[in-house]
Coordinates of C-alpha atoms in Angstrom, one line a residue:
M963 CA -26.6 -76.4 43.6
K964 CA -24.3 -75.9 46.0
E965 CA -25.6 -78.0 48.9
N966 CA -22.8 -81.1 49.1
R967 CA -20.2 -79.3 48.9
K968 CA -18.0 -78.8 52.1
I969 CA -19.5 -76.3 55.0
K970 CA -16.8 -74.6 56.4
V971 CA -16.9 -73.8 59.9
G972 CA -15.2 -70.8 61.4
I973 CA -14.3 -71.4 65.1
T974 CA -13.7 -68.2 67.1
H975 CA -10.9 -68.9 70.6
G976 CA -13.0 -66.6 72.4
D977 CA -10.9 -66.2 75.8
I978 CA -8.0 -67.3 75.3
N979 CA -7.4 -67.4 79.9
G980 CA -10.6 -69.9 79.4
I981 CA -11.3 -73.3 78.2
G982 CA -12.1 -72.2 74.8
Y983 CA -9.3 -73.9 73.4
E984 CA -9.3 -77.5 75.8
V985 CA -13.6 -77.7 74.1
I986 CA -12.3 -76.8 70.6
L987 CA -9.6 -78.9 70.6
K988 CA -10.8 -82.2 72.3
A989 CA -14.7 -81.1 69.6
L990 CA -12.0 -81.7 66.3
E991 CA -10.0 -85.0 67.5
D992 CA -12.3 -87.1 66.3
S993 CA -11.0 -87.3 62.2
R994 CA -14.7 -87.9 61.8
M995 CA -15.6 -84.2 62.3
F996 CA -13.8 -83.4 58.8
E997 CA -16.1 -85.3 56.6
L998 CA -18.6 -82.8 57.6
C999 CA -17.3 -79.6 57.7
T1000 CA -13.7 -78.2 56.7
P1001 CA -12.7 -76.3 60.3
I1002 CA -11.2 -72.9 60.5
I1003 CA -9.3 -71.7 63.7
Y1004 CA -9.3 -67.9 64.0
G1005 CA -7.2 -67.7 67.5
S1006 CA -3.4 -69.1 67.4
A1007 CA -0.7 -72.3 66.7
K1008 CA 1.5 -71.0 69.1
I1009 CA -1.7 -71.5 72.4
A1010 CA -3.3 -74.3 71.1
N1011 CA -0.2 -76.1 71.3
Y1012 CA 0.4 -74.9 74.4
Y1013 CA -2.8 -76.1 75.9
R1014 CA -2.9 -79.3 73.6
K1015 CA 0.5 -79.9 75.8
Q1016 CA -0.7 -78.8 78.7
L1017 CA -3.3 -80.9 78.9
D1018 CA -1.9 -84.2 77.2
L1019 CA -4.6 -84.1 74.3
P1020 CA -3.9 -86.7 71.2
Q1021 CA -1.6 -85.0 68.4
F1022 CA -3.2 -83.6 66.2
A1023 CA -2.0 -82.1 62.2
I1024 CA -2.7 -78.1 63.0
N1025 CA -2.7 -76.3 58.9
Q1026 CA -1.8 -72.8 59.3
V1027 CA -3.3 -70.7 57.2
A1028 CA -3.4 -66.8 55.4
H1029 CA -7.1 -66.7 55.1
A1030 CA -9.6 -68.6 55.2
T1031 CA -9.9 -68.8 51.2
E1032 CA -6.5 -71.3 51.9
A1033 CA -8.1 -73.6 54.2
R1034 CA -7.9 -77.5 53.5
D1035 CA -10.3 -80.1 53.4
G1036 CA -9.2 -82.9 55.1
A1037 CA -7.6 -81.0 58.0
C1038 CA -8.1 -78.6 61.1
N1039 CA -6.9 -75.5 59.7
I1040 CA -5.8 -72.1 62.1
I1041 CA -6.0 -68.6 61.3
N1042 CA -3.3 -66.9 63.5
V1043 CA -4.7 -63.6 64.3
V1044 CA -2.9 -62.9 67.9
G1045 CA 0.9 -62.2 68.0
E1046 CA 3.1 -65.0 69.6
D1047 CA 4.2 -62.8 71.7
T1048 CA 0.5 -63.1 73.4
L1049 CA 0.2 -62.4 77.3
L1050 CA -1.8 -66.4 78.7
E1051 CA -3.0 -65.7 81.9
P1052 CA -4.7 -69.0 82.2
G1053 CA -8.0 -68.5 84.7
K1054 CA -7.5 -65.1 84.6
A1055 CA -9.6 -62.3 83.5
T1056 CA -7.7 -59.9 81.8
A1057 CA -8.1 -56.7 79.3
I1058 CA -5.0 -58.8 76.9
A1059 CA -7.3 -61.5 76.9
G1060 CA -10.7 -60.2 75.8
K1061 CA -8.5 -57.8 72.9
A1062 CA -7.3 -61.9 71.9
A1063 CA -11.0 -62.3 71.8
F1064 CA -12.7 -59.4 70.1
I1065 CA -9.5 -60.0 67.6
A1066 CA -11.2 -63.2 66.3
L1067 CA -14.2 -62.2 66.4
E1068 CA -13.9 -58.8 64.5
Q1069 CA -12.1 -61.0 61.7
A1070 CA -14.7 -64.5 61.7
V1071 CA -17.7 -62.3 61.4
A1072 CA -15.4 -60.2 58.5
D1073 CA -15.4 -63.9 56.7
L1074 CA -18.7 -64.7 57.6
R1075 CA -20.3 -61.7 55.9
N1076 CA -18.0 -61.6 52.5
G1077 CA -18.7 -66.1 52.0
A1078 CA -15.6 -67.4 52.9
I1079 CA -16.7 -69.3 55.7
D1080 CA -20.8 -70.5 55.5
A1081 CA -20.6 -70.8 59.4
L1082 CA -19.5 -69.4 62.1
V1083 CA -18.5 -71.3 65.8
T1084 CA -18.0 -69.0 68.6
A1085 CA -15.6 -70.3 72.4
P1086 CA -17.1 -68.3 75.1
I1087 CA -15.6 -65.0 75.4
N1088 CA -15.8 -62.8 79.6
K1089 CA -18.6 -60.2 78.9
D1090 CA -16.5 -58.2 80.6
S1091 CA -12.7 -58.0 79.7
I1092 CA -14.2 -57.8 75.9
Q1093 CA -15.4 -54.5 76.6
S1094 CA -13.5 -51.6 75.0
D1095 CA -14.3 -48.5 72.6
T1096 CA -15.0 -51.0 69.3
F1097 CA -16.9 -53.8 71.8
T1098 CA -19.5 -51.4 73.9
F1099 CA -22.4 -54.9 73.5
P1100 CA -23.2 -57.0 76.4
G1101 CA -22.7 -59.8 74.4
H1102 CA -22.1 -62.0 71.5
T1103 CA -25.9 -61.6 70.3
E1104 CA -25.7 -58.3 70.3
Y1105 CA -22.7 -58.1 68.8
L1106 CA -24.3 -59.8 65.5
E1107 CA -27.0 -57.9 64.8
A1108 CA -25.1 -54.8 64.3
S1109 CA -22.3 -56.6 62.2
L1110 CA -24.5 -58.4 61.0
G1111 CA -28.1 -58.0 60.9
D1112 CA -28.9 -55.2 58.2
N1113 CA -31.0 -54.9 60.1
K1114 CA -32.6 -57.5 61.0
K1115 CA -33.5 -58.6 64.3
A1116 CA -31.5 -61.6 66.3
L1117 CA -33.2 -63.8 68.6
M1118 CA -30.7 -66.1 71.0
I1119 CA -32.0 -69.5 71.3
L1120 CA -31.0 -72.1 73.4
C1121 CA -31.2 -75.3 71.8
N1122 CA -31.0 -79.4 71.8
D1123 CA -32.3 -82.4 70.5
S1124 CA -35.2 -82.6 73.4
V1125 CA -35.8 -79.0 74.2
R1126 CA -35.0 -75.0 72.1
V1127 CA -36.2 -72.6 74.1
A1128 CA -35.8 -68.5 73.1
L1129 CA -35.9 -64.9 74.8
V1130 CA -37.8 -62.1 74.4
T1131 CA -34.4 -60.1 76.2
T1132 CA -31.0 -61.1 76.9
H1133 CA -28.6 -59.6 78.7
L1134 CA -30.2 -56.9 80.3
P1135 CA -30.0 -56.1 84.0
L1136 CA -33.2 -57.9 86.0
A1137 CA -34.9 -53.8 87.3
K1138 CA -35.1 -53.0 83.6
V1139 CA -37.1 -56.1 82.3
P1140 CA -40.4 -55.1 83.2
A1141 CA -40.2 -51.9 80.3
A1142 CA -38.8 -54.1 77.8
I1143 CA -41.7 -56.4 77.9
T1144 CA -44.0 -55.6 75.8
K1145 CA -47.0 -56.5 73.0
E1146 CA -44.2 -55.3 70.2
A1147 CA -41.8 -57.4 71.4
I1148 CA -43.3 -60.5 71.8
V1149 CA -44.9 -61.0 68.5
E1150 CA -41.9 -59.7 66.6
K1151 CA -39.2 -62.3 68.9
L1152 CA -42.8 -65.0 68.1
E1153 CA -42.5 -64.3 64.4
I1154 CA -38.8 -65.1 64.3
F1155 CA -38.7 -67.3 66.4
N1156 CA -41.9 -69.0 64.4
N1157 CA -39.6 -68.8 61.6
S1158 CA -36.6 -70.2 62.6
L1159 CA -38.2 -72.9 64.3
K1160 CA -39.8 -74.0 60.2
N1161 CA -36.3 -73.0 58.4
D1162 CA -33.4 -73.8 61.3
F1163 CA -34.5 -76.8 62.1
G1164 CA -37.2 -78.1 59.6
I1165 CA -40.6 -78.0 62.0
N1166 CA -43.2 -77.2 59.2
Y1167 CA -46.5 -76.7 61.9
P1168 CA -44.4 -75.3 65.6
R1169 CA -45.9 -74.9 67.8
I1170 CA -44.9 -72.2 70.6
A1171 CA -44.8 -72.5 74.8
V1172 CA -45.2 -68.6 75.8
L1173 CA -44.3 -68.4 79.6
S1174 CA -45.5 -65.0 81.6
L1175 CA -43.5 -62.7 83.4
N1176 CA -44.4 -62.9 87.0
P1177 CA -45.1 -65.0 89.8
H1178 CA -48.2 -67.7 88.5
A1179 CA -49.1 -65.7 85.3
G1180 CA -50.0 -62.9 87.3
E1181 CA -52.7 -64.4 89.4
N1182 CA -55.1 -62.3 87.0
G1183 CA -53.5 -59.6 88.2
L1184 CA -52.6 -59.6 91.8
L1185 CA -48.3 -60.5 91.3
G1186 CA -49.0 -58.1 88.0
K1187 CA -51.0 -57.3 85.1
E1188 CA -48.1 -57.6 82.6
E1189 CA -50.4 -61.4 81.0
Q1190 CA -53.4 -59.6 80.4
E1191 CA -52.5 -56.6 79.7
V1192 CA -49.0 -57.1 77.3
I1193 CA -48.5 -61.3 77.0
T1194 CA -51.9 -62.0 76.2
P1195 CA -52.8 -59.4 73.5
A1196 CA -49.7 -60.6 72.2
L1197 CA -50.6 -64.1 71.6
V1198 CA -53.9 -63.1 70.7
E1199 CA -52.1 -61.4 67.4
G1200 CA -49.5 -63.9 66.7
R1201 CA -51.7 -66.3 66.6
E1202 CA -53.7 -63.6 64.1
N1203 CA -50.5 -64.4 62.2
K1204 CA -50.8 -67.7 62.1
I1205 CA -48.3 -68.8 64.9
Q1206 CA -49.1 -71.5 66.7
C1207 CA -48.7 -70.2 70.8
Y1208 CA -50.1 -70.1 73.4
G1209 CA -49.4 -69.1 77.3
P1210 CA -48.3 -67.6 79.0
Y1211 CA -47.3 -70.2 81.4
A1212 CA -45.3 -70.1 85.0
A1213 CA -42.5 -70.8 83.6
D1214 CA -41.9 -73.4 87.1
G1215 CA -45.2 -75.3 86.0
L1216 CA -44.6 -75.8 82.7
F1217 CA -40.9 -77.3 83.3
G1218 CA -41.6 -78.8 86.1
S1219 CA -44.8 -80.3 84.9
G1220 CA -43.5 -81.8 81.5
L1221 CA -45.5 -79.8 80.0
Y1222 CA -42.7 -78.5 78.1
S1223 CA -42.3 -81.7 76.0
K1224 CA -45.3 -80.9 74.4
F1225 CA -43.9 -77.6 72.3
D1226 CA -41.9 -77.3 69.8
G1227 CA -39.9 -74.3 71.6
I1228 CA -40.4 -72.2 74.8
L1229 CA -40.4 -68.1 74.6
A1230 CA -39.0 -67.1 77.9
M1231 CA -39.4 -63.3 79.2
Y1232 CA -36.1 -62.9 79.7
H1233 CA -32.1 -64.1 81.1
D1234 CA -32.6 -66.8 83.8
Q1235 CA -36.0 -67.7 82.7
G1236 CA -35.5 -69.1 80.0
L1237 CA -31.6 -70.5 81.2
T1238 CA -31.4 -72.0 84.2
P1239 CA -34.2 -74.3 83.2
F1240 CA -32.7 -75.1 79.9
K1241 CA -28.6 -76.4 81.6
T1242 CA -30.4 -78.0 83.6
L1243 CA -32.3 -80.0 81.6
A1244 CA -29.1 -80.0 79.0
M1245 CA -26.2 -78.6 80.0
E1246 CA -23.4 -80.5 78.9
N1247 CA -24.9 -80.6 75.2
G1248 CA -26.9 -77.4 74.7
V1249 CA -26.2 -74.9 72.1
N1250 CA -26.3 -71.2 72.0
F1251 CA -28.3 -70.5 68.7
T1252 CA -28.4 -67.1 67.6
A1253 CA -31.5 -66.9 64.9
G1254 CA -33.0 -64.2 62.7
L1255 CA -29.8 -63.4 60.8
D1256 CA -29.3 -63.8 57.4
Y1257 CA -25.5 -65.2 58.9
V1258 CA -25.5 -69.0 60.9
R1259 CA -24.0 -69.0 64.2
T1260 CA -23.7 -71.1 66.9
S1261 CA -21.9 -71.3 70.3
P1262 CA -21.1 -73.9 73.0
D1263 CA -23.8 -72.5 76.3
H1264 CA -21.4 -72.8 78.8
G1265 CA -19.2 -69.7 80.1
T1266 CA -15.3 -69.3 80.1
G1267 CA -14.6 -72.3 82.8
Y1268 CA -11.8 -69.9 84.6
D1269 CA -11.8 -73.0 87.3
I1270 CA -11.0 -75.1 85.7
V1271 CA -9.6 -74.3 83.6
G1272 CA -5.7 -76.5 82.9
K1273 CA -7.4 -79.7 85.0
G1274 CA -9.0 -81.6 81.7
T1275 CA -12.3 -81.5 82.8
A1276 CA -13.9 -79.3 79.9
Y1277 CA -16.5 -81.0 78.5
E1278 CA -16.4 -81.0 74.6
T1279 CA -19.9 -82.2 74.3
S1280 CA -20.9 -78.4 73.9
M1281 CA -19.0 -77.5 71.4
R1282 CA -18.7 -80.9 69.8
E1283 CA -22.8 -80.2 69.4
A1284 CA -22.5 -76.4 68.3
I1285 CA -20.5 -76.9 65.7
Y1286 CA -23.0 -80.2 64.5
H1287 CA -25.9 -77.7 64.7
A1288 CA -23.9 -74.9 63.1
I1289 CA -23.4 -77.7 59.6
D1290 CA -27.0 -78.2 60.3
V1291 CA -28.5 -75.1 60.1
V1292 CA -26.4 -74.1 56.8
R1293 CA -28.0 -77.6 55.5
S1294 CA -31.7 -76.6 56.8
R1295 CA -31.1 -73.5 54.9
R1296 CA -29.7 -74.5 52.0
N1297 CA -32.7 -77.0 50.9
E1298 CA -35.3 -74.3 51.4
A1299 CA -34.2 -72.1 49.3
Y1300 CA -33.6 -74.5 46.6
I1301 CA -37.3 -76.3 47.5
H1302 CA -38.5 -72.8 47.2
R1303 CA -36.0 -71.3 44.1
N1304 CA -39.0 -71.4 41.6
P1305 CA -42.8 -70.9 43.8
L1306 CA -46.1 -71.4 41.8
R1307 CA -48.3 -68.4 41.4
K1308 CA -51.6 -68.1 43.1
Q1309 CA -53.7 -70.3 41.7
Y1310 CA -56.7 -70.4 44.9
F1311 CA -59.3 -67.8 44.3
D1312 CA -60.0 -65.7 48.0
K1313 CA -63.5 -66.8 48.9
G1314 CA -66.2 -63.4 48.5
K1315 CA -64.1 -61.7 45.6
D1316 CA -65.7 -61.0 42.0
N1317 CA -62.5 -63.9 41.0
V1318 CA -61.1 -64.7 37.1
V1319 CA -60.6 -67.3 35.6
L1320 CA -56.0 -67.5 35.9
D1321 CA -55.0 -69.4 32.3
L1322 CA -51.3 -70.2 33.4
T1323 CA -50.5 -70.5 29.8
K1324 CA -50.8 -66.4 29.7
D1325 CA -48.8 -63.8 32.4
E1326 CA -51.9 -62.9 32.7
P1327 CA -55.5 -63.7 34.2
T1328 CA -58.3 -63.7 31.7
D1329 CA -62.3 -63.2 32.0

């Protein structure tokens, strides 16, 4: 059994001009973190040391390694993926910082795919400055789906201990959202969400609330027909597929009344519909989790924080929770695989069909 071995967590440094290094270093200050996992930063020891000194953070040893397979348990490891001459301009969005963010992400993803690390935690990137001929995606989620999906679809889930919000559409202009809200898309996301709540969060019979697209859930078609023509039929199909899904609910009513707390997950139609209430509820400890893939990736739920770079005021709670959640998902998936390693053969009868008696000592049923 491998489920008890030390989990290797790769951490990309994100935008080097943002608060990435501050929250990473603060999250790893506590030596107890090394009892849970072996962290490996994909970044630069020189840049890490610069921010540590500038922010007057406690000094702790950083073990420089050439590859993740050389990482030492019980230590903070770092792989230098960018040159020592990389120009820092704290608080600014630059092409150099975007390139440095992509180099770290690309190498960490390669190591995640080949098994050198067990999980990936990504520090925030600037979605504009990272754009290049090799990165043409609106965010991490879309890039990871293309790089690691193997024809599987990714699902963005924002979570903490009390609420989990998933999105049908992610980084999409608002004007394009209605066309992207289809019955097929909602059913697909419901299935991914339901499976993730079971396998990644350990919830056996998850209850999912589905939000409406229009105000007041469309008011019976007065304010929009998507609820009647698209969302409700998707819910019917979801329930036929044995998914406990309910709605559509108006977002303001669901969150404003506290009804969201009665569900294990909420499926929102678009980015700000789900993330605005989530971040209001869980800004300091929220985690962005990419579900639906065979690989584990999490991230803190905040951005680059250019306005507070170098001030020492960035909260590391979200980064710490992202690392914890990555560890939890790896463990949960290993446990699920172990539990279901030898599934029992089907031993029940379908009502109303001609059945035969099973002789469990043989490979085939007998009359």
